[in-house]
Amino acid sequence: MSAPYQAAFEAVADALPGNGSWRRAAMQGLTFPGRRDEAWRFTSAARLLATEHAPVEGSVELEGAVPLLEGPRDAVAKLGRAAGTEGFQGLNAAFFRGGALVHAPAGARVGPVRVKLGGADGLTTPRVLVVAEARARVEVLVEHTLGSGLHVPVIEVFAGTTASVSLTHVVRGEGGHAVVRIAADLGRDARIDVRSFVLGGSIVRVELTSTGQARGALDARGLVLGRGKQHADHHLELQHASPGMASHQLFRNILDDRARAVFTGQVTVAPGVTGTEATQQANTLLLADGASAVVRPWLQIDNDEVVASHGATVGRLDDEALFYLRQRGLTVSEASRLLTGAFASEVVASVPDAFREELQAAVDAWLA
Amino acid sequence: MLELVDVHAEIDGTPILKGLTLTLGAGEVHAVMGPNGAGKSTLSKVICGHPDYTVTGGDIRLDGESLLGLEPEERAHRGVFMSFQHPVEIPGVSTSYFLKAALNAVRTARGEPELNAVDFLKLAREKMKLVEMPKELLNRSLNEGFSGGEKKRNEIFQMAVLEPKLAVLDEMDSGLDVDALRTLAAGVNALRAPDRSMLVITHYQRLLDHLVPDFTHILVDGRIVKSGDATLAKDVETRGYDWIRKAG
Ligand SMILES: Nc1ncnc2c1ncn2[C@@H]1O[C@H](COP(=O)(O)OP(=O)(O)OP(=O)(O)O)[C@@H](O)[C@H]1O
Ligand SMILES: [Mg+2]
């Protein structure tokens, strides 16, 4: 039996744009996580690969961004420098046809930019490249609407020296599977904020990796709203590769019915790297008996010179808070909605002004 | 207005109220005192329908209608309000948003039109003056990080906005400094009305100096063991509860 997607690749390879040898190398090296892979212990790669989907071009709508391969050569040259080709990313590297480039020259302010990527009933592999040169500031929203197939986008974010990038990332959809890779690269004194919302899809995994230069700071927040049998996995692998780097994680899962959330927040501080700070908080609110969450902090710190803290909670709505609200006249459902919305509020509040209202509306609609 | 008739109530199978009988007429203020653990907060919560408590006997009636089958919010809609001994902190829910929702729920139940944001703010500002509540508190998360005194102020403020028929004030004076005590007692006094009854639970005569009750009751071990006028509280202040226990 040949490897998955091999034949499909041969059939379309010649028609794909860009560097053919890079694609071919990615395809040849393509391997998928197996059952024993710790990083995939709670999300079944086998289920994502159970059906081989035909590669198709999903829709790409851009507001303030340019089509990926039409951007300035220097910027486009960064493709593949933050993301790799292992696992599902390799599928993207082999098959991607286009996507979006958001480029901010040195000192520029760019945004709000909107990139809307549609899934389909096949394999969709768009790519987004965000390049903020030194001192630039970028605000971008990337929104995925899943189809019934497999959506495997790769988003690479480069923040140059003292640049700052804010990426608001939203996954919606009735069903469909997705493995999203967000690869962040922090320049010296740069800052990247990622706000990741998983509001739909049936199996969704969002992977965030980061590394960088001295004093680069990553602030990652996420919200999962799950019901039915939805499965959402936030998987973070953050490297504190340079002195003074910081990472902050705040993730909230709100799960109803039989929904399940997985959170892994791996922080690796390399030996000898001093003065770094890592915080992590992952809180889950279970609205039904059948809902569940797995939270793994995975702080791997071989280093005394790090300030690290983490906390994880899994709980239900607070009965005393519910009673307080009901005593004042709110019905059980109004009171629950208010408390559930409050649980999400810290993450929603951290979204930039330009996008906050639409995310608040999405959360409210889910709660209604 | 409020009748408690031989009320028996338990929590997790432990009987706490053991045949409690008490009647409040319209417009009356009744004080309830009693030692720690006597069941005063239990009484408040049972009147409001707290789901942890089971009423195993007797009846609680408001204007002749039993409250027992009603949910907490249905009781609130009929005009029952309780000031919590320990108000709950609710991060992420703004005080003003919550209170507007609560007021409109109560107004709808009374057949009154809902207030819009502007009219609500106007009303809220006016009532905040009554209890000298700092304006900022309205924009903060409900009770989150409020000092003990601010929480109590917020409770009486909410009472002023919601205009209940029956107010159960469970230790509204605990944690208050002397000035705050005077202010809040004056606020509650201003809310006395011919169609509003109040059940004021306290450990201290001090509150009752400002908020003079029509009747005082002593609650020991789940029962009212002695009732009297405002002077009964003074006796408790000087003599404690032992003489009542012995006499009972
Ligand atoms: N879950 C429970 N199981 C058993 N007993 C309980 C439970 N919860 C409360 N109690 C008991 O009920 C009794 C009455 O408590 P309550 O809070 O009503 O007292 P109180 O009169 O308000 O006291 P205080 O003056 O200290 O506020 C106490 O002895 C308390 O320990
Ligand atoms: Mg008490």
XYZ file of C-alpha atoms and ligand atoms in Angstrom:
648
model
C 0.000 0.000 0.000
C 1.417 3.408 -0.936
C 1.607 6.281 1.557
C -1.479 8.472 1.884
C -1.798 11.295 -0.627
C 1.167 10.034 -2.712
C -0.826 9.243 -5.820
C -2.893 12.393 -5.461
C 0.331 14.390 -5.347
C 1.724 12.839 -8.515
C -1.502 13.644 -10.291
C -1.388 17.373 -9.502
C 2.297 18.113 -8.849
C 3.070 19.629 -12.212
C 0.159 22.031 -12.000
C 1.126 23.439 -8.572
C 2.795 26.855 -8.440
C 6.193 27.696 -7.015
C 9.153 25.576 -6.051
C 8.541 22.010 -7.164
C 11.542 20.485 -5.460
C 10.506 21.801 -2.048
C 7.089 20.236 -2.512
C 8.558 16.982 -3.673
C 10.926 16.847 -0.692
C 8.027 17.491 1.677
C 6.030 14.754 0.020
C 8.869 12.272 0.149
C 9.509 12.969 3.805
C 5.821 12.847 4.660
C 5.109 10.856 7.793
C 2.149 11.182 10.095
C 2.051 10.920 13.865
C 1.430 7.434 15.096
C -0.394 6.154 18.142
C 2.663 6.326 20.327
C 3.367 9.948 19.613
C 2.825 11.733 22.942
C 1.940 14.985 21.188
C -0.965 13.191 19.515
C -2.019 11.011 22.391
C -5.477 12.552 22.791
C -6.307 13.466 19.202
C -6.483 10.632 16.744
C -4.364 11.291 13.670
C -5.730 8.031 12.302
C -9.253 9.445 12.285
C -8.052 12.510 10.404
C -6.432 10.229 7.838
C -9.204 7.644 7.670
C -10.540 9.203 4.492
C -8.147 10.392 1.832
C -9.606 13.617 0.541
C -9.063 14.931 -2.968
C -6.851 18.034 -2.916
C -8.909 21.071 -3.879
C -8.536 24.806 -3.787
C -10.547 26.304 -0.985
C -11.810 29.870 -1.127
C -9.514 32.692 -0.054
C -10.936 36.139 0.677
C -8.566 38.944 1.477
C -9.093 42.375 2.957
C -5.836 44.257 3.287
C -3.638 41.272 2.359
C -2.286 40.193 -1.032
C -2.346 36.743 -2.622
C 0.577 34.831 -1.207
C 2.796 34.409 -4.232
C 2.296 37.941 -5.525
C 4.016 39.635 -2.616
C 7.504 41.142 -2.455
C 10.186 38.549 -3.104
C 12.021 39.116 0.214
C 8.879 38.534 2.181
C 7.813 35.483 0.208
C 11.303 34.089 0.725
C 10.408 33.559 4.388
C 7.974 30.811 3.441
C 8.841 27.658 5.295
C 11.339 29.334 7.625
C 9.152 29.128 10.713
C 7.011 26.124 9.878
C 8.490 22.797 8.945
C 7.348 19.846 6.924
C 6.742 17.262 9.635
C 3.367 15.599 9.840
C 0.358 17.489 8.604
C 2.460 20.556 7.802
C 4.151 18.424 5.173
C 0.798 17.908 3.526
C 0.424 21.664 3.338
C 3.947 22.139 1.986
C 3.311 19.592 -0.740
C -0.124 20.739 -1.843
C -0.541 24.432 -1.070
C -1.638 26.526 -4.022
C -1.952 29.939 -2.529
C -3.142 31.961 0.394
C -2.301 35.334 1.809
C 0.650 37.539 2.504
C 0.479 40.304 5.044
C 3.593 42.390 4.807
C 4.423 45.431 6.911
C 7.601 47.284 5.938
C 9.816 48.653 8.700
C 7.947 51.003 11.006
C 4.612 50.584 9.197
C 1.243 50.007 10.764
C -0.816 47.483 8.877
C -4.317 46.427 9.728
C -6.918 45.497 10.504
C -6.351 42.815 7.893
C -8.837 40.018 7.297
C -8.054 36.682 5.719
C -10.959 34.289 5.252
C -10.121 30.752 4.294
C -12.835 28.363 3.272
C -12.646 24.638 3.696
C -14.311 22.340 1.194
C -15.291 18.704 0.900
C -11.708 17.855 -0.045
C -8.220 18.556 1.271
C -7.563 22.299 1.535
C -4.066 23.574 2.237
C -3.890 27.370 2.241
C -0.884 29.200 3.600
C -0.688 32.539 5.319
C 2.508 34.462 5.750
C 2.656 37.458 8.076
C 5.860 39.446 7.932
C 6.300 42.499 10.149
C 9.643 44.149 9.570
C 11.445 46.015 12.343
C 9.184 48.280 14.455
C 6.127 47.469 12.359
C 2.733 46.737 13.910
C 0.277 44.345 12.371
C -3.264 43.331 13.281
C -4.668 40.406 11.393
C -7.683 38.157 11.628
C -7.497 34.726 10.036
C -10.803 32.966 9.921
C -11.385 29.413 8.745
C -14.811 28.134 7.803
C -14.522 24.385 7.545
C -16.209 22.278 4.917
C -16.768 18.566 5.343
C -13.205 17.627 4.374
C -9.769 18.114 5.911
C -8.392 21.637 6.235
C -4.625 21.868 6.809
C -3.505 25.480 6.764
C -0.114 26.760 7.820
C 0.289 30.267 9.181
C 3.772 31.650 9.609
C 4.235 34.829 11.605
C 7.493 36.768 11.631
C 7.848 39.758 13.928
C 11.092 41.642 13.336
C 13.058 43.571 15.926
C 10.631 45.410 18.274
C 7.782 44.679 15.879
C 4.431 43.540 17.163
C 1.912 41.245 15.546
C -1.533 40.442 16.778
C -3.109 37.392 15.181
C -6.747 36.666 15.912
C -7.498 33.171 14.755
C -10.969 31.701 14.406
C -12.157 28.263 13.356
C -15.838 27.892 12.524
C -17.860 25.265 10.761
C -20.644 22.755 11.169
C -18.408 19.722 10.845
C -15.113 19.026 9.180
C -11.608 18.323 10.380
C -8.708 20.721 10.672
C -5.081 20.717 11.702
C -3.828 24.289 11.787
C -0.181 25.079 12.331
C 0.710 28.550 13.520
C 4.462 29.062 13.614
C 5.666 32.239 15.300
C 9.136 33.689 14.993
C 10.020 36.510 17.366
C 12.744 39.005 16.610
C 14.632 40.838 19.312
C 12.199 42.645 21.670
C 9.328 41.647 19.418
C 5.876 40.708 20.560
C 3.334 38.336 19.077
C -0.196 37.976 20.437
C -2.228 35.015 19.307
C -5.941 34.800 20.098
C -7.238 31.429 19.038
C -10.963 30.688 18.944
C -12.259 27.240 18.137
C -15.978 27.702 17.703
C -16.840 24.848 15.360
C -15.609 21.866 13.389
C -15.826 18.264 14.483
C -12.125 17.538 15.068
C -9.953 20.640 15.249
C -6.351 20.814 16.295
C -4.561 24.148 16.509
C -0.808 23.884 16.901
C 1.203 26.899 17.930
C 4.980 26.865 17.914
C 7.288 29.731 18.681
C 10.907 30.587 19.035
C 12.925 33.751 18.837
C 15.548 36.237 19.836
C 16.326 37.998 23.088
C 13.322 39.350 24.990
C 10.812 38.227 22.402
C 7.409 37.794 24.031
C 4.526 35.587 23.025
C 1.103 36.049 24.544
C -1.257 33.238 23.572
C -4.873 33.085 24.565
C -7.543 30.750 23.384
C -11.175 29.873 23.755
C -12.892 26.647 22.827
C -16.674 26.476 22.633
C -17.640 22.858 22.124
C -20.882 20.971 22.001
C -22.195 17.780 20.454
C -19.219 15.493 19.931
C -16.782 18.231 18.950
C -13.130 17.655 19.713
C -10.768 20.629 19.994
C -7.059 20.368 20.702
C -4.784 23.323 21.395
C -1.210 22.176 21.207
C 1.531 24.653 22.067
C 5.254 24.101 21.772
C 7.036 27.254 22.829
C 10.795 27.537 22.886
C 12.495 30.009 25.129
C 15.571 29.909 22.998
C 17.063 33.271 23.958
C 17.588 35.247 27.160
C 14.714 37.300 28.482
C 12.035 35.623 26.400
C 8.564 35.455 27.834
C 5.489 33.441 27.097
C 2.042 33.774 28.581
C -0.760 31.331 27.995
C -4.395 31.714 28.961
C -6.813 29.128 27.596
C -10.454 28.552 28.387
C -12.613 25.632 27.304
C -16.394 25.697 27.567
C -17.781 22.270 26.843
C -21.318 21.027 26.602
C -22.868 17.655 25.677
C -20.065 15.197 24.924
C -17.527 17.716 23.671
C -13.892 17.207 24.527
C -10.977 19.602 24.704
C -7.294 18.872 24.888
C -4.716 21.421 25.911
C -0.987 20.941 25.914
C 1.197 23.900 26.738
C 4.770 22.884 26.319
C 7.410 25.421 27.215
C 11.032 24.524 26.772
C 13.697 26.728 28.263
C 17.049 25.824 26.883
C 19.904 25.294 29.345
C 21.869 28.463 29.954
C 19.106 30.749 28.747
C 18.562 33.267 31.493
C 15.866 35.633 32.663
C 12.894 34.084 30.970
C 9.351 34.026 32.219
C 6.566 31.563 31.488
C 3.016 31.635 32.751
C 0.200 29.326 31.891
C -3.412 29.049 32.840
C -5.886 26.573 31.406
C -9.419 26.518 32.746
C -12.275 24.350 31.650
C -15.955 24.798 32.296
C -18.007 21.649 31.865
C -21.676 22.258 31.182
C -22.638 18.601 30.917
C -21.651 15.292 32.508
C -20.474 13.847 29.203
C -18.069 16.690 28.415
C -14.397 16.282 29.261
C -11.010 17.898 29.059
C -7.376 16.861 29.171
C -4.879 19.506 30.248
C -1.140 18.992 30.151
C 1.080 21.841 31.321
C 4.367 20.331 30.140
C 6.678 23.011 31.410
C 10.111 21.630 30.579
C 12.552 23.815 32.284
C 16.123 22.693 32.830
C 16.973 25.988 34.296
C 16.847 27.729 37.661
C 16.674 31.205 36.282
C 13.130 31.133 35.089
C 9.969 32.536 36.568
C 7.256 30.044 35.820
C 3.743 29.522 37.025
C 0.865 27.449 35.865
C -2.613 26.592 36.935
C -5.287 24.346 35.570
C -8.863 23.984 36.717
C -11.782 21.914 35.540
C -15.149 22.747 37.007
C -18.804 23.460 36.628
C -20.828 26.611 37.041
C -20.596 27.814 40.623
C -23.829 26.939 42.438
C -23.556 29.850 44.852
C -23.090 32.301 41.991
C -26.098 30.796 40.214
C -28.195 31.129 43.357
C -27.100 34.726 43.849
C -28.181 35.675 40.325
C -31.453 33.755 40.597
C -32.182 35.398 43.946
C -32.077 38.703 42.094
C -34.557 37.502 39.485
C -32.561 35.912 36.649
C -33.814 32.548 35.411
C -31.508 29.533 35.536
C -30.824 29.812 31.832
C -30.137 33.553 31.965
C -27.900 33.101 34.980
C -26.024 30.213 33.343
C -25.555 32.196 30.173
C -24.208 35.162 32.112
C -21.743 33.027 34.080
C -20.656 31.093 31.003
C -20.124 34.319 29.077
C -18.117 35.626 32.009
C -15.874 32.574 31.822
C -15.084 33.459 28.204
C -14.756 37.183 28.814
C -11.076 37.379 29.695
C -10.123 35.846 26.371
C -12.653 37.836 24.337
C -11.558 41.056 26.035
C -7.989 40.477 24.866
C -8.952 40.592 21.181
C -8.000 43.865 19.449
C -10.811 46.427 19.172
C -11.140 45.915 15.429
C -12.244 42.287 15.798
C -13.661 42.110 19.304
C -17.269 42.850 18.491
C -17.598 40.053 15.952
C -16.041 37.569 18.350
C -18.260 38.705 21.178
C -21.232 38.253 18.842
C -20.054 34.754 17.942
C -19.731 33.839 21.621
C -23.155 35.332 22.409
C -24.715 33.427 19.520
C -23.198 30.195 20.776
C -24.522 30.843 24.281
C -28.033 31.795 23.147
C -47.377 39.741 54.507
C -44.873 36.954 55.354
C -45.906 33.935 57.370
C -43.594 31.154 58.422
C -45.628 28.378 59.964
C -43.882 25.586 61.853
C -41.088 25.454 59.279
C -38.772 22.458 59.373
C -35.794 22.471 57.052
C -32.661 20.410 56.599
C -29.454 20.404 54.625
C -27.730 17.172 53.621
C -30.074 15.322 55.972
C -29.210 17.512 58.996
C -32.245 19.287 60.460
C -31.506 22.994 61.010
C -34.886 24.684 61.311
C -37.031 22.801 63.791
C -40.499 24.255 63.831
C -39.951 27.937 63.202
C -42.988 30.186 63.330
C -42.891 33.897 62.556
C -45.289 36.439 61.061
C -44.366 39.806 59.567
C -47.105 42.317 58.888
C -46.968 44.735 55.964
C -44.577 47.604 56.553
C -43.046 45.997 59.659
C -39.385 45.608 60.476
C -38.503 42.524 62.494
C -35.068 41.864 63.915
C -33.787 38.324 64.359
C -30.868 37.662 66.660
C -29.335 34.418 67.770
C -26.080 32.652 68.473
C -23.736 31.469 65.733
C -25.068 28.402 63.996
C -28.633 28.904 65.262
C -30.010 28.839 61.721
C -30.411 32.525 60.845
C -28.757 32.312 57.428
C -30.575 29.039 56.876
C -33.842 30.861 57.519
C -32.907 33.516 54.936
C -31.967 30.962 52.317
C -35.027 28.846 52.937
C -37.261 31.885 52.434
C -35.474 32.511 49.120
C -35.607 28.898 47.963
C -31.925 27.935 48.073
C -31.741 24.538 46.345
C -29.419 22.996 48.973
C -32.108 23.134 51.648
C -35.147 20.880 51.867
C -38.231 22.067 53.662
C -39.564 18.971 55.367
C -42.533 20.504 57.128
C -44.599 23.641 57.607
C -45.238 26.425 55.136
C -43.851 29.783 54.040
C -46.452 32.159 52.638
C -46.142 35.581 51.066
C -49.439 37.451 50.925
C -51.227 34.212 51.644
C -49.566 32.308 48.790
C -47.130 29.492 49.523
C -43.597 30.070 48.249
C -42.530 26.483 48.735
C -43.057 25.193 45.198
C -41.412 28.241 43.650
C -37.926 28.595 42.183
C -35.631 31.280 43.675
C -36.202 33.557 40.672
C -39.982 33.146 40.934
C -39.780 34.259 44.547
C -37.643 37.218 43.485
C -40.266 38.085 40.880
C -42.859 38.143 43.668
C -40.756 40.664 45.528
C -38.469 38.590 47.762
C -34.973 40.023 48.200
C -32.121 38.800 50.348
C -28.989 40.679 51.262
C -26.335 37.970 51.569
C -24.193 37.563 54.656
C -21.433 36.628 52.219
C -22.143 38.167 48.797
C -20.658 36.060 46.001
C -17.868 37.427 43.810
C -18.649 36.940 40.132
C -15.706 37.835 37.886
C -16.532 38.803 34.318
C -20.107 39.913 35.029
C -20.405 43.666 35.253
C -22.441 44.953 38.171
C -24.475 47.295 36.013
C -25.174 44.732 33.296
C -26.314 42.199 35.864
C -28.438 44.624 37.836
C -30.181 45.923 34.739
C -31.033 42.345 33.763
C -32.287 41.644 37.287
C -34.367 44.816 37.439
C -35.935 44.147 34.069
C -36.748 40.570 35.067
C -38.491 41.872 38.188
C -40.230 44.701 36.315
C -41.499 42.307 33.665
C -42.899 40.088 36.414
C -44.663 43.102 37.924
C -46.148 43.993 34.539
C -43.979 47.093 34.191
C -42.097 47.967 30.989
C -38.361 47.225 30.867
C -35.974 50.117 31.401
C -33.556 51.019 28.634
C -29.871 51.601 29.359
C -30.250 55.352 29.813
C -33.188 55.169 32.207
C -31.522 52.383 34.128
C -28.362 54.431 34.611
C -30.389 57.369 35.806
C -32.166 55.218 38.354
C -28.925 53.531 39.400
C -27.190 56.880 39.970
C -30.020 58.073 42.132
C -29.999 54.909 44.262
C -26.212 54.944 44.567
C -26.504 58.294 46.279
C -28.819 56.766 48.843
C -26.089 54.379 50.018
C -23.144 56.594 49.028
C -21.810 53.924 46.725
C -18.824 54.977 44.594
C -19.803 55.178 40.908
C -16.842 53.053 39.760
C -18.256 49.989 41.469
C -21.056 49.885 38.907
C -18.577 49.229 36.106
C -16.593 46.600 37.939
C -17.216 42.875 37.984
C -19.890 41.960 40.478
C -18.337 42.041 43.963
C -14.966 40.999 42.559
C -12.266 42.445 44.754
C -14.842 44.569 46.606
C -13.966 45.183 50.238
C -16.278 43.639 52.802
C -17.989 46.981 53.313
C -18.320 47.633 49.580
C -20.018 44.282 49.136
C -22.591 45.135 51.782
C -23.127 48.551 50.260
C -23.693 46.873 46.920
C -26.325 44.600 48.482
C -28.324 47.490 49.917
C -27.873 49.420 46.678
C -29.417 46.496 44.802
C -32.267 46.370 47.260
C -32.915 50.063 46.616
C -32.990 49.461 42.861
C -35.151 46.331 42.986
C -37.679 47.725 45.510
C -38.702 44.388 46.991
C -41.858 43.654 48.935
C -39.908 41.560 51.433
C -36.264 42.217 52.261
C -34.289 39.676 54.266
C -31.087 41.363 55.404
C -28.626 38.763 56.661
C -25.978 40.555 58.721
C -25.926 43.658 56.534
C -23.826 45.244 59.293
C -20.992 42.722 59.487
C -17.722 44.153 58.256
C -18.941 47.747 58.203
C -17.117 50.648 59.788
C -19.195 52.969 61.989
C -19.810 55.545 59.276
C -20.776 52.951 56.706
C -23.102 51.351 59.235
C -24.861 54.663 59.797
C -25.123 55.346 56.059
C -26.477 51.931 55.161
C -28.901 51.888 58.089
C -30.170 55.303 56.993
C -30.492 53.961 53.444
C -32.544 51.014 54.649
C -34.651 53.311 56.855
C -35.408 55.401 53.803
C -36.660 52.258 52.098
C -39.164 51.503 54.844
C -42.608 51.648 53.309
C -46.154 50.592 54.201
C -46.066 47.774 51.671
C -42.526 46.582 52.381
C -41.530 44.268 55.218
C -38.033 43.585 56.431
C -36.396 40.781 58.327
C -33.158 42.129 59.755
C -30.691 39.522 60.985
C -27.917 40.847 63.174
C -25.665 40.075 66.093
C -25.479 43.638 67.327
C -27.697 46.173 68.984
C -25.627 48.834 67.199
C -27.488 48.294 63.921
C -30.835 48.342 65.678
C -30.047 51.734 67.243
C -30.247 53.127 63.730
C -32.747 50.728 62.266
C -35.289 50.427 65.048
C -37.337 47.235 64.674
C -41.024 46.864 65.455
C -40.343 43.412 66.879
C -37.293 41.426 67.906
C -37.024 37.641 67.886
C -34.428 35.332 69.306
C -33.596 32.291 67.205
C -31.913 29.413 69.020
C -31.404 25.934 67.612
C -33.808 26.344 64.716
C -36.719 27.892 66.629
C -37.886 31.315 67.701
C -37.572 31.006 71.453
C -38.463 34.530 72.472
C -40.081 37.553 70.867
C -40.415 41.080 72.102
C -40.025 44.701 71.146
C -36.855 46.658 70.418
C -35.728 46.407 74.053
C -35.176 42.649 73.744
C -32.094 43.342 71.632
C -30.673 45.451 74.442
C -31.139 42.591 76.887
C -29.247 40.301 74.533
C -26.477 42.842 74.212
C -25.948 42.944 77.966
C -26.858 39.405 78.990
C -26.069 37.170 75.996
C -28.254 34.176 75.119
C -27.848 31.814 78.070
C -30.682 33.257 80.132
C -33.044 32.788 77.181
C -31.851 29.253 76.535
C -32.407 28.424 80.199
C -35.799 30.061 80.301
C -36.751 28.247 77.056
N -24.137 21.093 54.538
C -24.372 21.122 55.846
N -24.508 19.971 56.555
C -24.741 19.990 57.866
N -24.878 21.116 58.585
C -24.764 22.286 57.944
C -24.514 22.355 56.549
N -24.463 23.649 56.190
C -24.666 24.357 57.314
N -24.853 23.545 58.381
C -25.080 23.940 59.779
O -26.285 24.646 59.879
C -26.241 25.406 61.078
C -26.910 26.750 60.831
O -26.081 27.543 60.007
P -26.470 29.049 59.667
O -25.519 29.513 58.667
O -27.909 29.123 59.328
O -26.202 29.734 61.056
P -26.332 31.274 61.474
O -27.349 31.360 62.531
O -26.543 32.109 60.259
O -24.901 31.538 62.093
P -23.953 32.870 62.057
O -24.421 33.757 63.120
O -22.598 32.330 62.373
O -24.040 33.466 60.688
C -24.787 25.472 61.483
O -24.607 24.672 62.629
C -24.068 24.901 60.308
O -22.887 24.239 60.681
Mg -25.450 33.514 59.269
